[in-house]
PDB file of C-alpha atoms in Angstrom:
ATOM      1  CA  ASN A   1      19.744  14.728   6.005  1.00 80.00           C
ATOM      2  CA  ARG A   2      18.783  10.910   6.672  1.00 79.00           C
ATOM      3  CA  VAL A   3      15.499  11.067   5.925  1.00 80.00           C
ATOM      4  CA  GLY A   4      16.829  12.995   2.895  1.00 81.00           C
ATOM      5  CA  LEU A   5      14.807  16.090   4.386  1.00 85.00           C
ATOM      6  CA  GLY A   6      18.578  17.979   5.311  1.00 85.00           C
ATOM      7  CA  ASP A   7      17.245  21.394   2.702  1.00 89.00           C
ATOM      8  CA  ARG A   8      13.827  21.551   4.602  1.00 88.00           C
ATOM      9  CA  LEU A   9      14.404  21.484   8.319  1.00 86.00           C
ATOM     10  CA  ASP A  10      12.513  25.132   8.507  1.00 88.00           C
ATOM     11  CA  ALA A  11       9.364  24.225   6.649  1.00 91.00           C
ATOM     12  CA  ARG A  12       5.839  24.084   8.290  1.00 91.00           C
ATOM     13  CA  PRO A  13       3.683  20.193   7.718  1.00 87.00           C
ATOM     14  CA  ASP A  14       1.409  22.229   5.774  1.00 91.00           C
ATOM     15  CA  GLN A  15       4.293  23.191   3.534  1.00 93.00           C
ATOM     16  CA  LEU A  16       5.749  19.204   3.191  1.00 90.00           C
ATOM     17  CA  SER A  17       4.394  16.685   0.285  1.00 86.00           C
ATOM     18  CA  VAL A  18       2.668  13.227   1.926  1.00 83.00           C
ATOM     19  CA  GLY A  19       5.932  11.283   1.292  1.00 80.00           C
ATOM     20  CA  GLN A  20       7.762  13.851   3.320  1.00 85.00           C
ATOM     21  CA  ARG A  21       6.160  14.026   6.536  1.00 85.00           C
ATOM     22  CA  GLN A  22       5.797   9.711   5.758  1.00 80.00           C
ATOM     23  CA  ARG A  23      10.031  10.103   6.009  1.00 79.00           C
ATOM     24  CA  VAL A  24       9.358  12.744   9.390  1.00 85.00           C
ATOM     25  CA  ALA A  25       7.757  10.064  11.202  1.00 82.00           C
ATOM     26  CA  ILE A  26      10.502   8.302  10.827  1.00 79.00           C
ATOM     27  CA  ALA A  27      13.502  10.360  11.638  1.00 83.00           C
ATOM     28  CA  ARG A  28      11.226  11.570  14.394  1.00 84.00           C
ATOM     29  CA  ALA A  29      11.249   7.673  15.825  1.00 79.00           C
ATOM     30  CA  ILE A  30      15.035   7.445  15.329  1.00 78.00           C
ATOM     31  CA  ALA A  31      15.504  10.789  17.412  1.00 83.00           C
ATOM     32  CA  GLY A  32      14.006   9.681  19.543  1.00 80.00           C
ATOM     33  CA  ASP A  33      15.488   6.193  19.844  1.00 79.00           C
ATOM     34  CA  ALA A  34      12.096   4.209  19.808  1.00 80.00           C
ATOM     35  CA  PRO A  35      11.989   0.053  20.359  1.00 89.00           C
ATOM     36  CA  ILE A  36      10.219  -1.060  17.926  1.00 91.00           C
ATOM     37  CA  LEU A  37       9.117   1.282  14.897  1.00 88.00           C
ATOM     38  CA  LEU A  38       5.225   0.462  12.990  1.00 89.00           C
ATOM     39  CA  ALA A  39       5.650   1.188   9.727  1.00 87.00           C
ATOM     40  CA  ASP A  40       2.622   1.652   7.626  1.00 87.00           C
ATOM     41  CA  GLU A  41       3.574   1.798   3.762  1.00 87.00           C
ATOM     42  CA  PRO A  42       6.257   3.855   4.463  1.00 83.00           C
ATOM     43  CA  THR A  43       7.028   3.917   1.471  1.00 81.00           C
ATOM     44  CA  GLY A  44       3.764   4.319  -0.659  1.00 81.00           C
ATOM     45  CA  ASN A  45       4.149   8.505  -1.335  1.00 78.00           C
ATOM     46  CA  VAL A  46       7.362   8.194  -2.736  1.00 79.00           C
ATOM     47  CA  ASP A  47      10.150   7.574  -6.037  1.00 82.00           C
ATOM     48  CA  ASP A  48      11.587   4.403  -5.834  1.00 82.00           C
ATOM     49  CA  GLU A  49      14.757   5.496  -5.187  1.00 84.00           C
ATOM     50  CA  MET A  50      13.971   7.393  -1.812  1.00 81.00           C
ATOM     51  CA  GLY A  51      11.922   4.152  -0.732  1.00 83.00           C
ATOM     52  CA  PHE A  52      14.754   2.066  -1.701  1.00 86.00           C
ATOM     53  CA  ARG A  53      17.432   4.888   1.006  1.00 84.00           C
ATOM     54  CA  LEU A  54      13.564   4.486   3.363  1.00 83.00           C
ATOM     55  CA  LEU A  55      13.686   0.837   3.236  1.00 87.00           C
ATOM     56  CA  ARG A  56      18.247   0.509   3.806  1.00 87.00           C
ATOM     57  CA  LEU A  57      17.369   3.108   6.870  1.00 85.00           C
ATOM     58  CA  LEU A  58      14.729   0.358   8.553  1.00 87.00           C
ATOM     59  CA  GLU A  59      16.946  -1.950   8.127  1.00 88.00           C
ATOM     60  CA  GLU A  60      20.468   0.134   9.524  1.00 86.00           C
ATOM     61  CA  LEU A  61      17.381   0.835  13.049  1.00 86.00           C
ATOM     62  CA  ASN A  62      16.998  -2.589  13.522  1.00 88.00           C
ATOM     63  CA  ARG A  63      21.032  -3.254  12.977  1.00 88.00           C
ATOM     64  CA  LEU A  64      21.032  -1.228  16.122  1.00 85.00           C
ATOM     65  CA  GLY A  65      18.074  -2.991  17.614  1.00 89.00           C
ATOM     66  CA  THR A  66      15.331  -1.158  16.527  1.00 89.00           C
ATOM     67  CA  THR A  67      12.698  -3.948  16.288  1.00 91.00           C
ATOM     68  CA  VAL A  68      10.659  -2.283  12.525  1.00 89.00           C
ATOM     69  CA  VAL A  69       7.531  -4.159  11.497  1.00 90.00           C
ATOM     70  CA  VAL A  70       6.103  -2.727   7.500  1.00 88.00           C
ATOM     71  CA  ALA A  71       2.566  -3.396   6.427  1.00 88.00           C
ATOM     72  CA  THR A  72       3.387  -3.358   2.654  1.00 85.00           C
ATOM     73  CA  HIS A  73       0.863  -4.071  -0.691  1.00 82.00           C
ATOM     74  CA  SER A  74       4.460  -3.876  -2.041  1.00 81.00           C
ATOM     75  CA  LYS A  75       6.344  -7.375  -3.778  1.00 78.00           C
ATOM     76  CA  MET A  76       9.097  -5.209  -4.926  1.00 77.00           C
ATOM     77  CA  ILE A  77       9.851  -4.584  -1.137  1.00 79.00           C
ATOM     78  CA  LEU A  78       9.430  -8.107  -0.233  1.00 77.00           C
ATOM     79  CA  ASP A  79      11.454  -9.127  -3.617  1.00 79.00           C
ATOM     80  CA  ALA A  80      13.688  -6.864  -2.200  1.00 80.00           C
ATOM     81  CA  PHE A  81      14.149  -7.600   1.340  1.00 77.00           C
ATOM     82  CA  GLN A  82      14.281 -10.975   2.071  1.00 76.00           C
ATOM     83  CA  TYR A  83      12.548 -10.544   6.119  1.00 81.00           C
ATOM     84  CA  PRO A  84      10.520 -12.792   8.042  1.00 82.00           C
ATOM     85  CA  THR A  85       7.267 -12.284   6.725  1.00 82.00           C
ATOM     86  CA  LEU A  86       3.432 -13.103   7.097  1.00 83.00           C
ATOM     87  CA  MET A  87       0.329 -12.436   4.819  1.00 82.00           C
ATOM     88  CA  LEU A  88      -2.972 -11.766   5.830  1.00 83.00           C
ATOM     89  CA  ASP A  89      -5.777 -12.644   3.624  1.00 84.00           C
ATOM     90  CA  GLY A  90      -9.496 -11.334   4.756  1.00 89.00           C
ATOM     91  CA  GLY A  91      -7.714 -10.386   7.981  1.00 87.00           C
ATOM     92  CA  ASN A  92      -6.842 -14.115   8.980  1.00 88.00           C
ATOM     93  CA  LEU A  93      -2.773 -15.337   8.799  1.00 84.00           C
ATOM     94  CA  VAL A  94      -2.298 -17.608   5.712  1.00 80.00           C
ATOM     95  CA  THR A  95       1.115 -17.652   5.670  1.00 75.00           C
ATOM     96  CA  THR A  96       4.213 -17.265   7.227  1.00 74.00           C
ATOM     97  CA  LEU A  97       7.714 -17.052   5.373  1.00 69.00           C
ATOM     98  CA  ASN A  98      11.695 -17.424   6.780  1.00 67.00           C
ATOM     99  CA  PRO A  99      13.438 -15.710   3.605  1.00 66.00           C
ATOM    100  CA  ALA A 100      16.392 -17.461   5.586  1.00 64.00           C
ATOM    101  CA  THR A 101      16.030 -20.939   6.101  1.00 67.00           C
ATOM    102  CA  GLY A 102      13.139 -21.299   2.394  1.00 65.00           C
ATOM    103  CA  GLU A 103      10.697 -22.857   5.271  1.00 70.00           C
ATOM    104  CA  GLN A 104       7.024 -21.712   5.003  1.00 69.00           C
ATOM    105  CA  SER A 105       3.893 -22.146   7.299  1.00 61.00           C
TER     106      SER A 105
END
């Protein structure tokens, strides 16, 4: 229910969309009490409303002690969720930003 799939409990993987499969992966991390969650484009295959819902869930997991790392190309995510940010260009770390302090290095 937390990832919006309560109505799909009996569905097989081949009956789920790509976005639904991503949400299943997040649900498995929650159920497994994972100490770290690496999310590669977790909102890439869902609509904006579900994307924000998933990001709020990742925030909640972080508050509960899970380390969450999100890889994204989405400026919407960067603007809406102010956390320390690492930016890569051609595989090189070019900028880090801590929104809490506004410091860039």
